[in-house]
Coordinates of C-alpha atoms in Angstrom, one line a residue:
M1 CA 40.4 7.1 50.4
E2 CA 43.6 9.2 49.7
T3 CA 46.6 7.6 50.2
Q4 CA 49.7 10.2 49.7
I5 CA 51.3 11.4 53.1
G6 CA 52.7 14.9 52.7
Y7 CA 55.5 17.5 54.4
R8 CA 52.0 18.4 55.8
D9 CA 50.7 14.9 56.9
R10 CA 53.7 14.2 58.8
L11 CA 54.0 17.4 60.7
T12 CA 50.1 17.1 62.3
A13 CA 50.7 13.1 62.6
A14 CA 53.4 14.6 65.1
G15 CA 51.2 16.7 66.2
I16 CA 48.8 14.7 67.1
F17 CA 50.9 12.3 68.7
L18 CA 52.2 15.1 71.0
L19 CA 49.1 16.1 72.2
G20 CA 48.2 12.6 73.1
A21 CA 51.2 12.0 75.5
A22 CA 51.4 15.5 76.6
V23 CA 47.4 14.8 78.3
F24 CA 49.3 11.5 80.0
A25 CA 51.9 12.4 79.9
H26 CA 52.0 12.7 84.0
T27 CA 51.5 8.9 84.4
A28 CA 54.6 7.9 83.8
G29 CA 55.6 9.1 87.7
Y30 CA 53.5 6.9 89.0
G31 CA 53.1 3.3 90.7
F32 CA 51.0 0.7 91.0
V33 CA 47.5 0.9 91.7
W34 CA 44.3 -1.9 91.8
D35 CA 45.2 -4.7 89.6
D36 CA 47.7 -3.9 88.3
V37 CA 49.5 -4.7 91.5
A38 CA 48.4 -8.3 91.5
V39 CA 49.6 -8.2 88.0
I40 CA 53.1 -6.6 88.1
A41 CA 54.5 -5.7 91.2
E42 CA 53.4 -9.5 92.8
N43 CA 53.3 -11.9 90.2
E44 CA 55.9 -14.4 90.6
F45 CA 55.3 -16.0 86.5
L46 CA 56.6 -12.8 85.1
K47 CA 59.1 -14.0 87.2
S48 CA 60.3 -16.8 86.3
A49 CA 62.4 -18.1 83.5
G50 CA 60.7 -18.8 79.9
V51 CA 58.0 -15.9 80.0
W52 CA 58.3 -15.0 76.1
W53 CA 56.5 -18.1 75.2
R54 CA 54.8 -19.8 78.5
C55 CA 52.8 -16.9 78.4
F56 CA 51.1 -18.1 75.2
T57 CA 49.9 -21.0 76.8
R58 CA 49.2 -19.1 79.9
D59 CA 45.0 -18.1 80.7
F60 CA 45.8 -14.0 81.9
G61 CA 43.1 -14.6 84.7
L62 CA 45.9 -16.0 87.0
E63 CA 47.7 -13.1 86.9
I64 CA 44.8 -11.1 88.1
T65 CA 42.6 -13.4 90.3
R66 CA 45.6 -16.5 90.7
Q67 CA 42.4 -18.5 89.0
P68 CA 41.1 -19.8 86.1
A69 CA 39.0 -16.8 83.6
G70 CA 39.4 -17.9 80.6
Y71 CA 40.8 -14.6 79.4
Y72 CA 43.8 -15.2 76.9
R73 CA 45.8 -12.1 76.2
P74 CA 49.4 -13.4 75.7
L75 CA 50.3 -10.1 73.8
V76 CA 49.7 -8.6 77.1
F77 CA 51.4 -10.1 79.6
L78 CA 54.2 -10.1 76.6
S79 CA 54.9 -6.6 77.2
F80 CA 54.4 -6.2 80.8
W81 CA 58.0 -9.2 80.5
L82 CA 60.3 -7.1 78.4
N83 CA 59.0 -4.2 80.9
Y84 CA 60.1 -6.4 83.3
A85 CA 63.4 -7.1 81.3
V86 CA 64.4 -3.0 80.9
G87 CA 63.2 -2.3 84.6
G88 CA 62.4 -4.7 86.6
L89 CA 59.8 -3.4 88.4
D90 CA 60.3 -0.1 88.9
P91 CA 56.6 1.3 87.9
W92 CA 58.2 4.9 85.0
H93 CA 58.5 2.4 82.5
Y94 CA 55.2 0.5 82.4
H95 CA 53.0 3.6 82.8
L96 CA 55.8 5.5 80.0
T97 CA 55.4 2.8 77.8
N98 CA 50.9 3.2 77.6
V99 CA 51.9 6.7 77.2
L100 CA 53.2 5.7 74.0
L101 CA 50.8 2.8 72.9
H102 CA 48.8 5.9 73.0
G103 CA 49.8 8.9 71.3
V104 CA 51.5 6.2 68.7
N105 CA 46.8 4.8 68.3
S106 CA 46.0 8.4 68.2
V107 CA 49.0 8.8 65.0
L108 CA 46.8 5.9 63.5
V109 CA 43.2 7.0 64.7
F110 CA 44.2 10.2 61.8
A111 CA 45.7 7.5 59.6
V112 CA 42.3 6.2 59.1
I113 CA 39.9 8.9 58.6
A114 CA 42.8 10.7 56.8
R115 CA 42.7 8.7 53.4
L116 CA 38.6 7.1 54.7
M117 CA 37.2 10.4 55.4
G118 CA 39.8 13.4 54.6
R119 CA 43.0 15.3 55.5
R120 CA 40.8 17.5 58.4
T121 CA 38.3 15.7 59.6
G122 CA 41.2 12.5 60.7
G123 CA 43.1 15.1 61.9
L124 CA 39.9 16.9 64.2
A125 CA 38.5 13.2 64.9
A126 CA 42.2 12.1 66.0
A127 CA 42.3 15.9 67.9
V128 CA 39.6 14.6 70.0
F129 CA 40.5 10.8 70.6
A130 CA 44.0 11.9 71.9
V131 CA 42.7 14.1 74.7
H132 CA 39.3 11.8 74.8
P133 CA 38.9 11.9 79.2
V134 CA 37.2 8.2 78.6
H135 CA 40.9 7.3 77.9
A136 CA 42.3 7.8 80.9
E137 CA 41.7 4.7 82.3
S138 CA 43.7 3.3 79.5
V139 CA 47.0 4.7 79.8
A140 CA 46.7 5.7 83.9
F141 CA 45.9 1.8 84.5
V142 CA 49.3 0.0 83.2
A143 CA 46.3 -3.5 83.7
G144 CA 43.9 -1.3 81.0
R145 CA 47.2 -2.0 78.6
S146 CA 45.2 -4.9 76.6
D147 CA 42.5 -2.7 75.1
L148 CA 45.8 0.1 74.3
L149 CA 47.0 -3.3 72.1
C150 CA 44.5 -4.5 71.1
G151 CA 43.5 -0.5 69.8
L152 CA 46.9 -0.1 68.0
F153 CA 46.8 -4.4 66.1
L154 CA 42.8 -3.2 65.4
L155 CA 44.7 -0.1 63.6
L156 CA 47.1 -1.8 61.9
T157 CA 44.6 -4.0 60.4
V158 CA 42.5 -1.7 59.0
L159 CA 45.2 0.1 57.5
A160 CA 46.3 -2.9 56.3
T161 CA 43.3 -4.7 54.7
M162 CA 43.3 -0.7 53.3
R163 CA 46.5 -1.5 51.8
T164 CA 45.0 -4.5 50.1
F165 CA 42.5 -2.4 47.8
V166 CA 45.2 0.1 46.1
T167 CA 48.5 -2.6 45.1
P168 CA 49.2 -3.7 42.1
A169 CA 48.0 -8.1 42.4
P170 CA 51.6 -8.5 42.7
Q171 CA 51.7 -7.0 46.7
R172 CA 48.9 -7.3 47.1
W173 CA 49.0 -10.2 48.6
F174 CA 51.8 -9.2 51.3
W175 CA 49.1 -6.9 52.4
F176 CA 46.8 -9.6 53.2
G177 CA 49.9 -11.6 54.9
A178 CA 50.7 -8.8 57.4
A179 CA 46.8 -7.8 57.8
A180 CA 46.1 -11.2 58.5
G181 CA 49.0 -11.2 60.8
L182 CA 48.6 -8.2 62.9
Y183 CA 45.0 -9.3 63.2
L184 CA 45.8 -12.1 64.6
A185 CA 47.7 -9.9 67.4
A186 CA 45.3 -7.8 68.6
L187 CA 43.1 -11.0 69.0
V188 CA 45.1 -12.5 71.3
S189 CA 45.5 -8.8 73.0
K190 CA 42.2 -9.0 73.8
E191 CA 39.1 -10.2 73.0
L192 CA 37.9 -7.5 71.4
A193 CA 39.1 -8.1 68.7
V194 CA 36.9 -10.1 67.2
T195 CA 34.2 -8.4 66.1
L196 CA 36.1 -6.5 64.1
P197 CA 34.4 -8.3 60.2
G198 CA 31.4 -6.8 60.9
V199 CA 33.0 -2.9 62.0
L200 CA 34.6 -4.1 57.7
L201 CA 31.4 -5.3 56.6
A202 CA 29.8 -2.6 57.9
Y203 CA 31.8 -0.2 55.9
G204 CA 31.5 -1.9 52.8
L205 CA 27.7 -2.4 52.9
I206 CA 27.5 1.3 53.8
H207 CA 29.7 2.1 50.6
R208 CA 27.6 -0.6 48.7
Y209 CA 31.2 -2.9 47.5
R210 CA 30.6 -5.8 45.1
V211 CA 30.3 -8.8 46.5
R212 CA 33.5 -9.8 45.1
N213 CA 35.0 -6.8 46.7
L214 CA 32.8 -6.4 49.9
V215 CA 33.7 -11.4 50.4
R216 CA 37.3 -9.7 50.2
L217 CA 36.6 -7.1 53.0
F218 CA 35.6 -9.0 55.8
A219 CA 36.0 -12.6 54.9
P220 CA 40.1 -13.0 55.7
T221 CA 39.6 -11.2 58.8
A222 CA 36.1 -13.3 58.9
L223 CA 38.2 -16.5 58.7
L224 CA 40.1 -15.4 61.2
A225 CA 38.0 -14.9 64.3
A226 CA 36.0 -17.9 63.6
I227 CA 38.8 -19.8 64.0
Y228 CA 40.2 -18.1 67.2
L229 CA 36.9 -18.2 68.5
V230 CA 37.2 -22.7 68.2
F231 CA 40.3 -22.4 69.6
R232 CA 39.0 -20.5 72.6
L233 CA 35.9 -22.4 73.3
V234 CA 38.7 -25.6 73.3
C235 CA 41.3 -24.7 75.4
F236 CA 40.1 -21.1 77.1
P237 CA 36.3 -20.4 77.4
M238 CA 35.1 -18.2 79.3
A239 CA 34.1 -18.4 83.2
G240 CA 31.0 -17.1 84.6
A241 CA 32.1 -13.7 86.0
K242 CA 31.3 -12.8 89.8
G243 CA 31.5 -9.2 89.4
M244 CA 28.2 -6.8 90.0
M245 CA 26.4 -5.6 87.5
P246 CA 26.6 -2.1 86.8
V247 CA 23.1 -1.4 87.4
E248 CA 20.0 -2.8 88.3
G249 CA 16.2 -3.9 87.9
G250 CA 14.6 -5.7 84.9
F251 CA 16.1 -6.5 81.4
V252 CA 14.4 -3.3 79.6
E253 CA 15.4 -1.0 82.4
R254 CA 19.2 -1.7 82.4
L255 CA 20.0 -2.3 79.0
A256 CA 18.6 1.4 78.8
R257 CA 20.3 2.3 81.9
L258 CA 23.4 1.3 80.3
L259 CA 22.9 3.3 77.0
F260 CA 22.8 6.4 78.6
L261 CA 25.8 4.9 80.3
Y262 CA 27.8 4.0 76.7
A263 CA 26.6 7.2 75.5
A264 CA 27.4 9.6 79.0
Q265 CA 31.2 8.0 78.0
Q266 CA 31.4 9.1 74.3
S267 CA 29.3 13.0 74.4
F268 CA 29.8 13.7 77.7
P269 CA 33.0 11.8 80.4
V270 CA 31.7 13.8 83.0
I271 CA 31.6 11.5 85.7
P272 CA 34.2 9.2 85.0
T273 CA 33.8 4.7 85.9
L274 CA 37.4 4.5 88.0
G275 CA 36.8 1.1 89.5
A276 CA 33.2 1.6 90.9
D277 CA 31.2 -1.5 90.1
V278 CA 27.7 0.8 91.3
L279 CA 27.9 3.8 89.1
T280 CA 26.5 7.0 90.1
R281 CA 23.7 8.4 87.3
R282 CA 22.7 12.0 87.2
V283 CA 19.2 12.4 84.9
W284 CA 21.1 16.0 83.2
V285 CA 24.1 13.8 82.5
D286 CA 22.6 11.6 80.4
A287 CA 19.9 14.0 79.1
A288 CA 22.9 15.8 78.1
A289 CA 25.1 12.8 76.6
V290 CA 21.9 11.6 74.7
G291 CA 21.0 15.5 73.3
L292 CA 25.0 15.6 72.0
L293 CA 25.1 12.5 70.7
A294 CA 22.1 13.0 68.2
V295 CA 23.1 16.0 67.4
L296 CA 26.4 14.9 66.3
L297 CA 24.6 12.1 64.3
A298 CA 22.4 15.2 62.9
V299 CA 24.6 17.3 61.2
A300 CA 27.8 15.2 60.5
R301 CA 28.3 14.6 56.7
P302 CA 28.7 13.4 54.2
R303 CA 26.0 10.6 55.4
R304 CA 28.0 7.2 54.2
H305 CA 30.8 8.7 56.6
A306 CA 28.5 8.7 59.8
A307 CA 27.4 5.9 58.7
D308 CA 30.5 4.0 59.1
A309 CA 31.9 6.2 62.6
A310 CA 28.2 5.1 64.0
A311 CA 29.3 2.1 62.9
W312 CA 32.7 1.2 64.3
L313 CA 30.9 2.1 67.7
A314 CA 27.6 0.7 67.6
V315 CA 30.5 -2.6 66.8
F316 CA 32.9 -2.2 69.3
L317 CA 30.4 -0.8 71.9
A318 CA 28.4 -4.7 71.8
P319 CA 30.7 -6.6 73.2
T320 CA 30.5 -4.7 75.9
L321 CA 26.7 -4.3 76.8
W322 CA 26.4 -7.5 75.8
V323 CA 28.4 -8.1 78.9
N324 CA 27.6 -6.0 80.8
L325 CA 24.0 -7.7 80.4
F326 CA 24.8 -11.3 80.9
K327 CA 28.1 -12.5 82.3
A328 CA 27.4 -9.1 85.2
I329 CA 31.0 -7.7 84.5
E330 CA 30.6 -4.1 85.2
L331 CA 30.9 -1.0 82.7
S332 CA 34.9 0.3 82.6
D333 CA 35.8 3.2 81.2
R334 CA 38.4 0.9 79.2
F335 CA 36.0 -0.6 77.0
A336 CA 35.2 2.6 75.6
Y337 CA 39.3 2.7 74.6
V338 CA 38.7 1.0 71.3
P339 CA 34.8 2.3 70.2
S340 CA 35.7 6.1 70.4
A341 CA 37.2 5.9 67.3
G342 CA 33.9 6.0 65.7
M343 CA 32.5 9.1 68.2
A344 CA 36.0 11.5 67.2
A345 CA 35.2 10.8 64.0
L346 CA 31.8 11.4 64.1
V347 CA 33.0 15.0 66.2
G348 CA 35.0 15.6 62.9
L349 CA 32.7 15.3 60.8
A350 CA 30.2 17.6 62.1
A351 CA 33.5 20.3 62.8
S352 CA 35.0 19.7 58.9
R353 CA 30.8 20.9 57.5
Y354 CA 31.3 23.9 59.1
W355 CA 34.6 25.0 59.5
N356 CA 35.1 27.3 56.5
R357 CA 31.5 28.1 56.6
F358 CA 30.8 29.6 60.2
P359 CA 34.0 30.7 61.6
A360 CA 32.6 30.2 65.2
S361 CA 33.3 25.8 64.9
Q362 CA 37.0 26.2 65.1
A363 CA 36.8 27.4 68.1
V364 CA 34.3 24.7 69.9
T365 CA 36.1 22.6 68.0
G366 CA 39.2 24.5 70.3
A367 CA 37.1 24.4 73.7
I368 CA 36.0 20.6 73.2
V369 CA 39.9 20.5 72.8
V370 CA 41.0 22.1 75.7
A371 CA 38.3 20.4 77.8
F372 CA 38.7 16.9 76.6
F373 CA 42.4 17.9 77.3
A374 CA 42.0 19.1 80.8
L375 CA 39.3 16.4 82.1
G376 CA 41.7 13.2 80.4
S377 CA 44.9 15.5 82.2
M378 CA 42.3 15.4 86.2
Y379 CA 41.0 11.9 86.1
A380 CA 44.2 10.3 85.5
S381 CA 46.0 12.0 88.4
M382 CA 43.3 10.7 90.3
W383 CA 44.9 6.7 89.1
K384 CA 48.3 8.9 90.8
T385 CA 48.1 6.0 94.4
E386 CA 45.5 3.6 96.0
A387 CA 44.3 6.3 98.4
S388 CA 43.9 8.7 95.7
L389 CA 42.2 6.5 93.3
W390 CA 39.7 5.1 95.5
A391 CA 39.2 8.3 97.3
A392 CA 38.4 10.0 93.7
S393 CA 35.9 7.0 93.5
V394 CA 34.0 7.5 96.6
R395 CA 33.1 10.8 96.2
Y396 CA 32.1 10.5 92.7
H397 CA 29.7 7.3 93.3
P398 CA 29.1 8.0 96.8
E399 CA 26.8 4.5 96.7
C400 CA 29.6 1.1 96.2
G401 CA 30.7 -0.4 98.5
R402 CA 33.4 -1.4 96.8
S403 CA 35.2 2.1 97.1
Y404 CA 35.8 1.7 99.4
F405 CA 36.2 -1.2 101.2
N406 CA 39.5 -0.7 98.7
L407 CA 39.7 2.9 100.4
G408 CA 39.4 0.7 103.2
N409 CA 42.7 -1.2 102.2
A410 CA 44.4 1.7 101.0
Y411 CA 44.0 3.8 103.6
R412 CA 45.6 1.0 105.9
K413 CA 48.8 0.0 103.8
A414 CA 49.6 4.6 103.8
G415 CA 49.4 4.2 107.8
N416 CA 46.6 6.1 108.5
P417 CA 43.6 3.6 110.2
T418 CA 41.5 6.5 110.8
M419 CA 40.3 6.5 107.3
A420 CA 40.4 3.1 107.3
V421 CA 38.5 2.4 109.6
R422 CA 35.7 4.8 108.0
A423 CA 35.9 3.2 105.2
F424 CA 35.8 0.3 106.3
Y425 CA 32.5 1.0 108.0
K426 CA 30.9 2.7 105.0
A427 CA 31.8 -0.9 102.9
A428 CA 29.8 -3.1 105.1
R429 CA 26.8 -1.1 105.1
L430 CA 27.1 -1.3 100.7
L431 CA 27.8 -3.8 99.9
P432 CA 25.4 -5.8 99.0
D433 CA 25.8 -10.3 99.1
A434 CA 27.3 -11.2 102.7
E435 CA 30.6 -12.3 100.9
R436 CA 32.1 -9.2 100.8
R437 CA 30.7 -7.4 103.7
C438 CA 31.9 -10.3 105.6
W439 CA 35.8 -9.1 104.1
A440 CA 35.0 -5.4 105.2
Y441 CA 34.2 -6.0 109.1
A442 CA 37.6 -9.2 108.4
N443 CA 39.4 -5.6 107.8
L444 CA 37.5 -3.4 110.2
A445 CA 38.4 -5.9 113.0
R446 CA 41.9 -6.4 112.0
V447 CA 42.5 -2.3 111.3
L448 CA 41.0 -2.3 114.5
A449 CA 42.6 -4.5 116.4
E450 CA 46.5 -2.8 115.2
S451 CA 44.9 0.2 116.9
G452 CA 45.1 -1.5 120.2
E453 CA 41.0 -1.2 119.4
D454 CA 40.4 -5.0 120.9
A455 CA 37.0 -4.7 122.2
M456 CA 35.6 -3.5 119.2
A457 CA 37.6 -5.9 116.9
V458 CA 36.6 -8.3 118.8
E459 CA 33.2 -6.8 117.7
A460 CA 33.7 -6.5 113.6
C461 CA 35.7 -9.3 113.3
R462 CA 31.8 -11.2 115.5
K463 CA 29.4 -10.4 112.7
A464 CA 32.0 -11.2 110.0
V465 CA 31.9 -14.3 111.8
E466 CA 27.8 -14.5 111.6
L467 CA 28.0 -13.3 107.8
R468 CA 30.2 -16.4 106.7
P469 CA 30.9 -19.1 110.0
G470 CA 31.5 -21.6 107.9
R471 CA 34.7 -19.7 107.6
P472 CA 37.6 -21.4 109.8
M473 CA 40.2 -18.5 109.7
L474 CA 37.9 -16.1 110.3
R475 CA 36.9 -17.9 114.1
L476 CA 40.5 -18.2 114.5
F477 CA 41.2 -14.7 114.2
L478 CA 38.6 -13.9 116.3
A479 CA 39.7 -15.8 118.8
S480 CA 43.1 -14.1 118.8
L481 CA 41.5 -11.5 119.0
L482 CA 39.6 -13.2 122.2
M483 CA 42.8 -14.4 123.6
E484 CA 44.4 -10.5 123.6
M485 CA 40.9 -9.6 125.6
G486 CA 41.6 -12.5 128.6
K487 CA 38.8 -14.8 127.1
S488 CA 41.0 -17.7 127.4
D489 CA 37.8 -20.2 127.3
E490 CA 35.6 -19.0 124.7
A491 CA 39.2 -18.3 122.8
R492 CA 39.8 -22.1 123.5
A493 CA 35.8 -22.8 122.5
L494 CA 36.6 -21.8 119.6
L495 CA 40.1 -23.2 118.8
D496 CA 37.9 -26.6 119.9
E497 CA 35.2 -26.2 117.0
V498 CA 37.6 -25.3 114.4
A499 CA 39.8 -28.6 115.6
A500 CA 36.0 -30.8 115.3
W501 CA 35.8 -29.6 111.7
D502 CA 39.8 -31.3 111.1
V503 CA 39.5 -29.0 107.7
D504 CA 41.9 -29.8 105.0
D505 CA 44.0 -26.8 105.3
G506 CA 47.4 -26.5 106.1
E507 CA 47.4 -22.5 106.5
V508 CA 44.6 -22.8 109.4
Q509 CA 46.2 -26.3 111.2
M510 CA 49.3 -25.0 110.9
E511 CA 47.8 -21.0 112.9
L512 CA 45.7 -23.4 115.0
A513 CA 48.7 -25.4 116.5
R514 CA 49.9 -21.4 117.0
L515 CA 46.8 -20.4 118.8
N516 CA 46.4 -23.8 120.3
L517 CA 50.5 -22.7 121.6
A518 CA 49.6 -19.1 122.7
V519 CA 46.0 -20.0 124.3
E520 CA 45.9 -19.7 128.1
P521 CA 47.4 -22.2 129.6
P522 CA 49.3 -24.0 126.3
R523 CA 47.7 -27.4 124.9
V524 CA 50.7 -28.4 123.7
E525 CA 49.3 -31.9 122.8
Q526 CA 46.4 -29.7 120.1
A527 CA 49.0 -28.3 118.8
R528 CA 51.6 -31.4 118.3
R529 CA 48.1 -32.6 116.3
A530 CA 47.1 -29.3 114.5
Y531 CA 51.2 -29.4 113.9
G532 CA 51.7 -32.1 112.3
R533 CA 48.2 -32.3 110.4
A534 CA 49.3 -29.7 109.0
R535 CA 52.8 -30.6 107.9
D536 CA 50.8 -34.5 106.3
L537 CA 48.4 -31.5 104.0
G538 CA 51.9 -29.7 102.7
A539 CA 52.3 -26.5 105.3
A540 CA 56.0 -25.4 105.5
A541 CA 58.2 -26.1 108.2
D542 CA 57.9 -23.5 111.6
P543 CA 60.3 -23.5 113.6
K544 CA 59.0 -21.6 116.1
V545 CA 56.8 -23.9 116.7
E546 CA 58.7 -27.2 116.5
K547 CA 60.9 -25.0 119.3
D548 CA 57.9 -24.6 121.5
L549 CA 56.8 -27.8 121.7
S550 CA 60.4 -30.1 121.6
D551 CA 61.7 -27.4 124.8
G552 CA 58.2 -27.4 126.5
E553 CA 57.9 -23.4 126.0
V554 CA 55.3 -21.5 124.3
S555 CA 55.4 -17.8 123.0
K556 CA 54.0 -15.2 124.0
G557 CA 54.0 -13.5 121.0
R558 CA 50.2 -13.0 120.7
K559 CA 50.8 -9.6 118.5
D560 CA 52.0 -12.2 114.9
N561 CA 49.7 -15.0 116.2
K562 CA 46.5 -11.5 115.7
A563 CA 48.4 -10.3 113.1
S564 CA 48.8 -13.7 110.5
T565 CA 45.1 -15.4 111.6
A566 CA 43.1 -11.1 110.8
P567 CA 43.1 -11.6 107.0
E568 CA 43.4 -9.7 104.4

């Protein structure tokens, strides 16, 4: 184990940091996309008082879906709060933080691998890690910071654990304490950190540590992981996921295809996931990925170090495999961030073995780094805006309905209704479940209505109602569209149906009051009853409705009514 740090090591570390930052530097000028909007831009909790300590008692799932999900990642949200305190909601602060974290992580990969496997191997591995295209999502996607922070503290934990074996007894306890604190920080950054004891145990077994040293190596983190798991089970149990499986078929088939996906992510990353939950696969890509991985495992030397790298890759991928198979959480490139250090180590070992004996190996390694740099930069550029992200996603994964749905929303926000309509039509055909097809048709109806295509909007809204007939807001939206077309009788019938349900929802009752005032002829008494019910249910007062009810003057602003009932 090499411990001395010289001038060349510092120079190498600086170069690796610059390489890792350079490949993703352009993302600093990007905006918020996908979950960034809910987690940061539209998150009122971020702007409230006492966030710095309240985030330690809060389910991180509330920031994403506004519902408990069993995610306990207070350190990630604390970092967002610090960004907000420094620069408000200006996205470049958040993106720059991600870029800098990746640069630091690349240096830490060099530090860990150089100490365990040698400086040359460490330098080559860190260069591959710094530019690996699979990291584009973790860096360009601000909400992907959980992987960056988890990787940061895991690598620091490993370095601190190493120090406990080379430091004299009086100072050793400092490093034990540092390792424990850093590991706790990793655990509250992302759940993946719980697998670190397995990596350390595998390392000790591979290198045939004596029992006493083996216990010293992995027992402290194992104890902390056990305490953390009990805390999570009691206080923040993970909710069942509602997403679609990334692959279909039986268990064995799903497992085999997932392993192919993992291999391609690590060794042949030519198809980024880009938020898709139905991934396009190519047989030649899977074959090339498995072949490259097999070659690396065959030529990497020494064998024990190759086993170390493979153990890092496999153990840190295990939780992702579990949630993909049993929790129905889709595969994502950001899940590969921490495991990819193992793949980078394999490349470094293989390149180091032939570095002097075959000069061509130097050119091959350089070509890999250049190709990865170009791919990583290109993949990161796809995260510039919502429209660019989902447009790229449907290019790579044309059978993914969710990507088309999100693309339709992005086009609508960007003021491009024609493209939004096309995307929503495609989403409605591809989405596998009735719930999401319903919202695709509802959003399609909204865009068509905003474009003045009332007849087509009514047709789309009818399909949404057929898919989910028990949704009162959909029926009210359809009623507002029918009113716009002059079909007041049918609109009144829908309003009566919703009124008969007596829904305990203040927003529904308030919308019912507005539409009863807007229909021809206006129905003041029904509107008054609905408004009173809405207020009893806690809905905020609407001065316009109150004025219409008191003065007997009916609003003709049906465009406003139509927009307000349209679901997002």
